[in-house]
C-alpha atoms as an extended CHARMM CRD file, in Angstrom:
* protein
*
       167  EXT
         1         1  MET       CA            -60.9360000000      -35.0100000000        9.8060000000  PROA      1               0.0000000000
         2         2  ARG       CA            -59.3560000000      -35.9830000000        6.5210000000  PROA      2               0.0000000000
         3         3  LYS       CA            -58.8530000000      -32.2250000000        5.4770000000  PROA      3               0.0000000000
         4         4  LEU       CA            -57.3330000000      -31.5050000000        8.9930000000  PROA      4               0.0000000000
         5         5  LEU       CA            -54.7800000000      -34.2340000000        8.5030000000  PROA      5               0.0000000000
         6         6  ILE       CA            -53.7410000000      -33.0970000000        5.1160000000  PROA      6               0.0000000000
         7         7  ALA       CA            -53.4040000000      -29.4150000000        6.5070000000  PROA      7               0.0000000000
         8         8  ILE       CA            -51.3210000000      -30.7090000000        9.3260000000  PROA      8               0.0000000000
         9         9  SER       CA            -49.1790000000      -32.7790000000        7.0210000000  PROA      9               0.0000000000
        10        10  LEU       CA            -48.6940000000      -29.8120000000        4.6800000000  PROA      10              0.0000000000
        11        11  ILE       CA            -47.7830000000      -27.4360000000        7.7950000000  PROA      11              0.0000000000
        12        12  SER       CA            -45.1900000000      -29.8150000000        9.2770000000  PROA      12              0.0000000000
        13        13  ALA       CA            -43.6340000000      -30.3980000000        5.8210000000  PROA      13              0.0000000000
        14        14  LEU       CA            -43.0820000000      -26.7250000000        5.4530000000  PROA      14              0.0000000000
        15        15  PHE       CA            -41.6410000000      -26.3090000000        8.8600000000  PROA      15              0.0000000000
        16        16  CYS       CA            -39.2790000000      -29.3020000000        8.4670000000  PROA      16              0.0000000000
        17        17  GLY       CA            -37.7980000000      -27.8870000000        5.4930000000  PROA      17              0.0000000000
        18        18  VAL       CA            -36.2990000000      -29.7030000000        2.8020000000  PROA      18              0.0000000000
        19        19  SER       CA            -32.3340000000      -29.9120000000        2.1600000000  PROA      19              0.0000000000
        20        20  TYR       CA            -31.5590000000      -29.6330000000       -1.3690000000  PROA      20              0.0000000000
        21        21  GLY       CA            -27.7370000000      -30.2750000000       -0.9500000000  PROA      21              0.0000000000
        22        22  ALA       CA            -25.2980000000      -29.9510000000        1.8710000000  PROA      22              0.0000000000
        23        23  ALA       CA            -23.4350000000      -26.6950000000        2.0710000000  PROA      23              0.0000000000
        24        24  PRO       CA            -19.6440000000      -27.1770000000        1.4170000000  PROA      24              0.0000000000
        25        25  ALA       CA            -17.5570000000      -27.2190000000        4.4560000000  PROA      25              0.0000000000
        26        26  VAL       CA            -15.6130000000      -23.8740000000        4.8450000000  PROA      26              0.0000000000
        27        27  SER       CA            -12.2090000000      -23.7030000000        6.5040000000  PROA      27              0.0000000000
        28        28  VAL       CA            -10.7560000000      -20.2870000000        7.4500000000  PROA      28              0.0000000000
        29        29  GLY       CA             -7.3040000000      -19.1230000000        7.5130000000  PROA      29              0.0000000000
        30        30  ILE       CA             -5.8200000000      -15.7220000000        8.7380000000  PROA      30              0.0000000000
        31        31  VAL       CA             -2.9030000000      -13.9820000000        7.4070000000  PROA      31              0.0000000000
        32        32  ASP       CA             -1.2350000000      -10.7910000000        8.9580000000  PROA      32              0.0000000000
        33        33  VAL       CA             -0.1860000000       -9.0420000000        5.5670000000  PROA      33              0.0000000000
        34        34  GLN       CA              1.2540000000       -6.0270000000        7.3880000000  PROA      34              0.0000000000
        35        35  GLN       CA              3.5370000000       -8.2090000000        9.4100000000  PROA      35              0.0000000000
        36        36  ILE       CA              4.7350000000      -10.0740000000        6.4390000000  PROA      36              0.0000000000
        37        37  LEU       CA              5.5060000000       -6.6860000000        4.7280000000  PROA      37              0.0000000000
        38        38  GLN       CA              7.2800000000       -5.4190000000        7.6980000000  PROA      38              0.0000000000
        39        39  GLN       CA              9.6160000000       -8.5140000000        7.9120000000  PROA      39              0.0000000000
        40        40  SER       CA              9.9490000000       -9.2600000000        4.3400000000  PROA      40              0.0000000000
        41        41  PRO       CA             13.7100000000       -8.6550000000        2.8120000000  PROA      41              0.0000000000
        42        42  LYS       CA             11.8110000000       -8.1260000000       -0.5640000000  PROA      42              0.0000000000
        43        43  VAL       CA             10.3320000000       -5.0320000000        0.6860000000  PROA      43              0.0000000000
        44        44  ASN       CA             13.7180000000       -3.6970000000        1.7240000000  PROA      44              0.0000000000
        45        45  ALA       CA             15.0660000000       -4.5610000000       -1.8180000000  PROA      45              0.0000000000
        46        46  ALA       CA             12.0980000000       -2.7710000000       -3.4540000000  PROA      46              0.0000000000
        47        47  SER       CA             12.8240000000        0.3530000000       -1.1210000000  PROA      47              0.0000000000
        48        48  GLU       CA             16.5090000000        0.1780000000       -1.8710000000  PROA      48              0.0000000000
        49        49  LYS       CA             15.6570000000       -0.2270000000       -5.6760000000  PROA      49              0.0000000000
        50        50  LEU       CA             13.4740000000        2.7960000000       -5.4580000000  PROA      50              0.0000000000
        51        51  ARG       CA             16.0150000000        5.0570000000       -3.5760000000  PROA      51              0.0000000000
        52        52  LYS       CA             18.6840000000        4.2190000000       -6.1720000000  PROA      52              0.0000000000
        53        53  GLU       CA             16.2770000000        5.0420000000       -8.9590000000  PROA      53              0.0000000000
        54        54  PHE       CA             15.2500000000        8.3630000000       -7.6840000000  PROA      54              0.0000000000
        55        55  SER       CA             18.2720000000        9.3660000000       -6.0490000000  PROA      55              0.0000000000
        56        56  PRO       CA             19.7830000000       11.4570000000       -8.9520000000  PROA      56              0.0000000000
        57        57  GLN       CA             16.6270000000       13.4830000000       -8.9890000000  PROA      57              0.0000000000
        58        58  GLN       CA             16.6160000000       13.9640000000       -5.4270000000  PROA      58              0.0000000000
        59        59  ASN       CA             20.2350000000       15.1480000000       -5.7090000000  PROA      59              0.0000000000
        60        60  GLU       CA             19.3260000000       17.6740000000       -8.4580000000  PROA      60              0.0000000000
        61        61  LEU       CA             16.4790000000       19.1840000000       -6.2870000000  PROA      61              0.0000000000
        62        62  LYS       CA             18.7470000000       19.5590000000       -3.4890000000  PROA      62              0.0000000000
        63        63  SER       CA             21.3620000000       21.3200000000       -5.6000000000  PROA      63              0.0000000000
        64        64  SER       CA             18.7730000000       23.7290000000       -6.9900000000  PROA      64              0.0000000000
        65        65  GLN       CA             17.5770000000       24.5370000000       -3.3080000000  PROA      65              0.0000000000
        66        66  ASP       CA             21.0710000000       24.9100000000       -2.2950000000  PROA      66              0.0000000000
        67        67  GLN       CA             21.7000000000       27.5590000000       -5.2150000000  PROA      67              0.0000000000
        68        68  MET       CA             18.5070000000       29.2790000000       -4.5600000000  PROA      68              0.0000000000
        69        69  GLN       CA             19.5190000000       29.4640000000       -0.7800000000  PROA      69              0.0000000000
        70        70  GLN       CA             22.8350000000       30.9910000000       -1.8410000000  PROA      70              0.0000000000
        71        71  LEU       CA             21.1050000000       33.6660000000       -3.9130000000  PROA      71              0.0000000000
        72        72  ILE       CA             18.7550000000       34.5470000000       -1.1730000000  PROA      72              0.0000000000
        73        73  ASP       CA             21.7020000000       34.8230000000        1.3490000000  PROA      73              0.0000000000
        74        74  LYS       CA             23.5930000000       37.0230000000       -1.1220000000  PROA      74              0.0000000000
        75        75  LEU       CA             20.4100000000       39.2610000000       -1.4470000000  PROA      75              0.0000000000
        76        76  ASN       CA             20.1200000000       39.4190000000        2.4070000000  PROA      76              0.0000000000
        77        77  ARG       CA             23.6710000000       40.3430000000        2.7340000000  PROA      77              0.0000000000
        78        78  ASN       CA             24.0690000000       42.7920000000        0.0220000000  PROA      78              0.0000000000
        79        79  GLY       CA             20.6250000000       44.0350000000       -0.8270000000  PROA      79              0.0000000000
        80        80  ALA       CA             20.8470000000       47.0950000000        1.0520000000  PROA      80              0.0000000000
        81        81  VAL       CA             23.9450000000       48.3170000000       -0.9120000000  PROA      81              0.0000000000
        82        82  MET       CA             22.9870000000       46.6780000000       -4.5300000000  PROA      82              0.0000000000
        83        83  GLN       CA             21.7280000000       49.0040000000       -7.1300000000  PROA      83              0.0000000000
        84        84  ALA       CA             17.9130000000       48.5750000000       -7.7710000000  PROA      84              0.0000000000
        85        85  LYS       CA             18.5150000000       46.9980000000      -11.1430000000  PROA      85              0.0000000000
        86        86  ASP       CA             20.7960000000       44.3420000000       -9.7370000000  PROA      86              0.0000000000
        87        87  LYS       CA             18.6240000000       43.5490000000       -6.8310000000  PROA      87              0.0000000000
        88        88  ALA       CA             15.6220000000       43.2180000000       -9.0820000000  PROA      88              0.0000000000
        89        89  ASP       CA             17.6250000000       40.9790000000      -11.3150000000  PROA      89              0.0000000000
        90        90  LEU       CA             18.7060000000       39.0160000000       -8.3440000000  PROA      90              0.0000000000
        91        91  GLN       CA             15.0810000000       38.6160000000       -6.9780000000  PROA      91              0.0000000000
        92        92  ALA       CA             13.8080000000       37.5640000000      -10.4430000000  PROA      92              0.0000000000
        93        93  GLN       CA             16.4990000000       34.8120000000      -10.7000000000  PROA      93              0.0000000000
        94        94  ILE       CA             15.5250000000       33.5980000000       -7.1600000000  PROA      94              0.0000000000
        95        95  ASP       CA             11.8280000000       33.6170000000       -8.1310000000  PROA      95              0.0000000000
        96        96  LYS       CA             12.4740000000       31.6330000000      -11.3660000000  PROA      96              0.0000000000
        97        97  ILE       CA             14.5830000000       29.0100000000       -9.4030000000  PROA      97              0.0000000000
        98        98  GLN       CA             11.8390000000       28.7490000000       -6.8220000000  PROA      98              0.0000000000
        99        99  GLN       CA              9.2090000000       28.1760000000       -9.6380000000  PROA      99              0.0000000000
       100       100  ASP       CA             11.2920000000       25.4790000000      -11.2640000000  PROA      100             0.0000000000
       101       101  LEU       CA             11.9470000000       23.9770000000       -7.8830000000  PROA      101             0.0000000000
       102       102  THR       CA              8.3020000000       23.7640000000       -6.9660000000  PROA      102             0.0000000000
       103       103  GLN       CA              7.2400000000       22.3080000000      -10.3070000000  PROA      103             0.0000000000
       104       104  LYS       CA             10.2100000000       19.6420000000      -10.2620000000  PROA      104             0.0000000000
       105       105  SER       CA              9.5210000000       18.8750000000       -6.6410000000  PROA      105             0.0000000000
       106       106  GLN       CA              5.6460000000       18.1430000000       -7.3840000000  PROA      106             0.0000000000
       107       107  THR       CA              6.7360000000       16.0290000000      -10.3930000000  PROA      107             0.0000000000
       108       108  PHE       CA              9.2620000000       14.1580000000       -8.3040000000  PROA      108             0.0000000000
       109       109  GLN       CA              6.9310000000       13.5340000000       -5.6550000000  PROA      109             0.0000000000
       110       110  GLN       CA              4.3100000000       12.0600000000       -7.9790000000  PROA      110             0.0000000000
       111       111  ASN       CA              6.7200000000        9.9730000000       -9.7440000000  PROA      111             0.0000000000
       112       112  VAL       CA              7.9560000000        8.5700000000       -6.5610000000  PROA      112             0.0000000000
       113       113  MET       CA              4.3680000000        7.9170000000       -5.1890000000  PROA      113             0.0000000000
       114       114  ASN       CA              3.5920000000        6.1460000000       -8.4910000000  PROA      114             0.0000000000
       115       115  ALA       CA              6.6900000000        3.9980000000       -8.2750000000  PROA      115             0.0000000000
       116       116  GLN       CA              5.9490000000        3.0420000000       -4.5610000000  PROA      116             0.0000000000
       117       117  GLN       CA              2.3580000000        1.9120000000       -5.4780000000  PROA      117             0.0000000000
       118       118  LYS       CA              3.4530000000       -0.2260000000       -8.4230000000  PROA      118             0.0000000000
       119       119  GLU       CA              6.1430000000       -1.8570000000       -6.0960000000  PROA      119             0.0000000000
       120       120  MET       CA              3.4090000000       -2.3170000000       -3.4820000000  PROA      120             0.0000000000
       121       121  GLN       CA              0.9280000000       -3.8090000000       -6.0050000000  PROA      121             0.0000000000
       122       122  ASP       CA              3.7010000000       -6.1510000000       -7.2930000000  PROA      122             0.0000000000
       123       123  LEU       CA              4.4960000000       -7.2950000000       -3.6050000000  PROA      123             0.0000000000
       124       124  LEU       CA              0.8020000000       -7.8240000000       -2.8000000000  PROA      124             0.0000000000
       125       125  ALA       CA              0.3210000000       -9.8730000000       -5.8980000000  PROA      125             0.0000000000
       126       126  GLN       CA              3.3160000000      -12.2630000000       -4.9230000000  PROA      126             0.0000000000
       127       127  ILE       CA              1.8230000000      -12.4310000000       -1.3370000000  PROA      127             0.0000000000
       128       128  THR       CA             -1.5000000000      -13.3190000000       -2.6550000000  PROA      128             0.0000000000
       129       129  THR       CA              0.1580000000      -16.0540000000       -4.9740000000  PROA      129             0.0000000000
       130       130  VAL       CA              1.8400000000      -17.5000000000       -1.9670000000  PROA      130             0.0000000000
       131       131  VAL       CA             -1.2740000000      -17.3200000000        0.3740000000  PROA      131             0.0000000000
       132       132  LYS       CA             -3.1660000000      -19.1850000000       -2.4350000000  PROA      132             0.0000000000
       133       133  GLY       CA             -0.6240000000      -21.8050000000       -2.4690000000  PROA      133             0.0000000000
       134       134  VAL       CA             -0.4420000000      -22.3180000000        1.2210000000  PROA      134             0.0000000000
       135       135  ALA       CA             -4.3340000000      -22.3330000000        1.4260000000  PROA      135             0.0000000000
       136       136  GLU       CA             -4.5200000000      -25.1010000000       -1.0850000000  PROA      136             0.0000000000
       137       137  LYS       CA             -1.8580000000      -27.0320000000        0.5320000000  PROA      137             0.0000000000
       138       138  HSD       CA             -4.1440000000      -27.1170000000        3.8550000000  PROA      138             0.0000000000
       139       139  ASN       CA             -7.4430000000      -27.2580000000        2.0080000000  PROA      139             0.0000000000
       140       140  ILE       CA             -8.4380000000      -23.8350000000        3.4630000000  PROA      140             0.0000000000
       141       141  THR       CA            -11.3240000000      -22.3270000000        1.5760000000  PROA      141             0.0000000000
       142       142  LEU       CA            -11.3770000000      -18.7030000000        2.8420000000  PROA      142             0.0000000000
       143       143  VAL       CA             -8.2430000000      -16.4820000000        3.9930000000  PROA      143             0.0000000000
       144       144  ILE       CA             -8.9810000000      -13.2790000000        5.5920000000  PROA      144             0.0000000000
       145       145  ASP       CA             -6.4100000000      -10.4990000000        6.4490000000  PROA      145             0.0000000000
       146       146  LYS       CA             -5.8570000000      -10.3550000000       10.2980000000  PROA      146             0.0000000000
       147       147  SER       CA             -6.6630000000       -6.5430000000       10.2940000000  PROA      147             0.0000000000
       148       148  ALA       CA            -10.2520000000       -7.4750000000        9.3000000000  PROA      148             0.0000000000
       149       149  VAL       CA            -10.6610000000      -10.1010000000       12.0720000000  PROA      149             0.0000000000
       150       150  VAL       CA            -11.9560000000       -9.1320000000       15.4890000000  PROA      150             0.0000000000
       151       151  TYR       CA            -11.5260000000      -12.5830000000       17.2010000000  PROA      151             0.0000000000
       152       152  SER       CA             -9.9400000000      -15.8840000000       16.1200000000  PROA      152             0.0000000000
       153       153  VAL       CA             -8.4470000000      -19.0120000000       17.3970000000  PROA      153             0.0000000000
       154       154  ASP       CA             -4.8740000000      -19.1710000000       17.1200000000  PROA      154             0.0000000000
       155       155  GLY       CA             -4.6990000000      -22.2730000000       14.9510000000  PROA      155             0.0000000000
       156       156  LEU       CA             -6.0920000000      -20.4200000000       12.0400000000  PROA      156             0.0000000000
       157       157  ASP       CA             -3.2040000000      -18.1230000000       11.6660000000  PROA      157             0.0000000000
       158       158  MET       CA             -1.1020000000      -18.9480000000        8.6310000000  PROA      158             0.0000000000
       159       159  THR       CA              1.1450000000      -15.9730000000        8.7690000000  PROA      159             0.0000000000
       160       160  ALA       CA              4.3330000000      -17.6920000000        9.8080000000  PROA      160             0.0000000000
       161       161  GLU       CA              4.0340000000      -20.2420000000        6.9950000000  PROA      161             0.0000000000
       162       162  VAL       CA              3.1800000000      -17.5830000000        4.3950000000  PROA      162             0.0000000000
       163       163  GLN       CA              6.1090000000      -15.3780000000        5.6130000000  PROA      163             0.0000000000
       164       164  LYS       CA              8.5180000000      -18.3290000000        5.3260000000  PROA      164             0.0000000000
       165       165  ALA       CA              7.2560000000      -19.1670000000        1.6230000000  PROA      165             0.0000000000
       166       166  PHE       CA              7.1220000000      -15.4730000000        0.5920000000  PROA      166             0.0000000000
       167       167  SER       CA             10.8770000000      -14.8080000000        1.8620000000  PROA      167             0.0000000000
């Protein structure tokens, strides 16, 4: 009988479980980062800055493209009456401009992409800092981007406050 009582006591102790400490309370906030980016004047300013920075290179590419188009038009207009050597020289000139244009265009696109990514990383870092500040102000322990949330209660959305602080 005594062994049975000990066994029952041990089993009940295992099933009751022992709490070693209470889990910290988690409060969750939600932020729509896409909305913040779409409505932010900082994003427009960054876009304008990039446009100004890369405008001279874009104009240079356009100029080369126009020059090449003029030579192509000349070849199409006068090709039938041109001497073979002149026609070959003109075609070689067109080919060279086209190669240069292709190379410069690829370099330009890569530079623009890199600059856009850097600007976006800077903006996201600023947004993260603002989100952290708003979360700490409201004792929120976890903030999730709205694009990752399937369902939430409206009271958890911090987007408007973060938008105001970010602008």
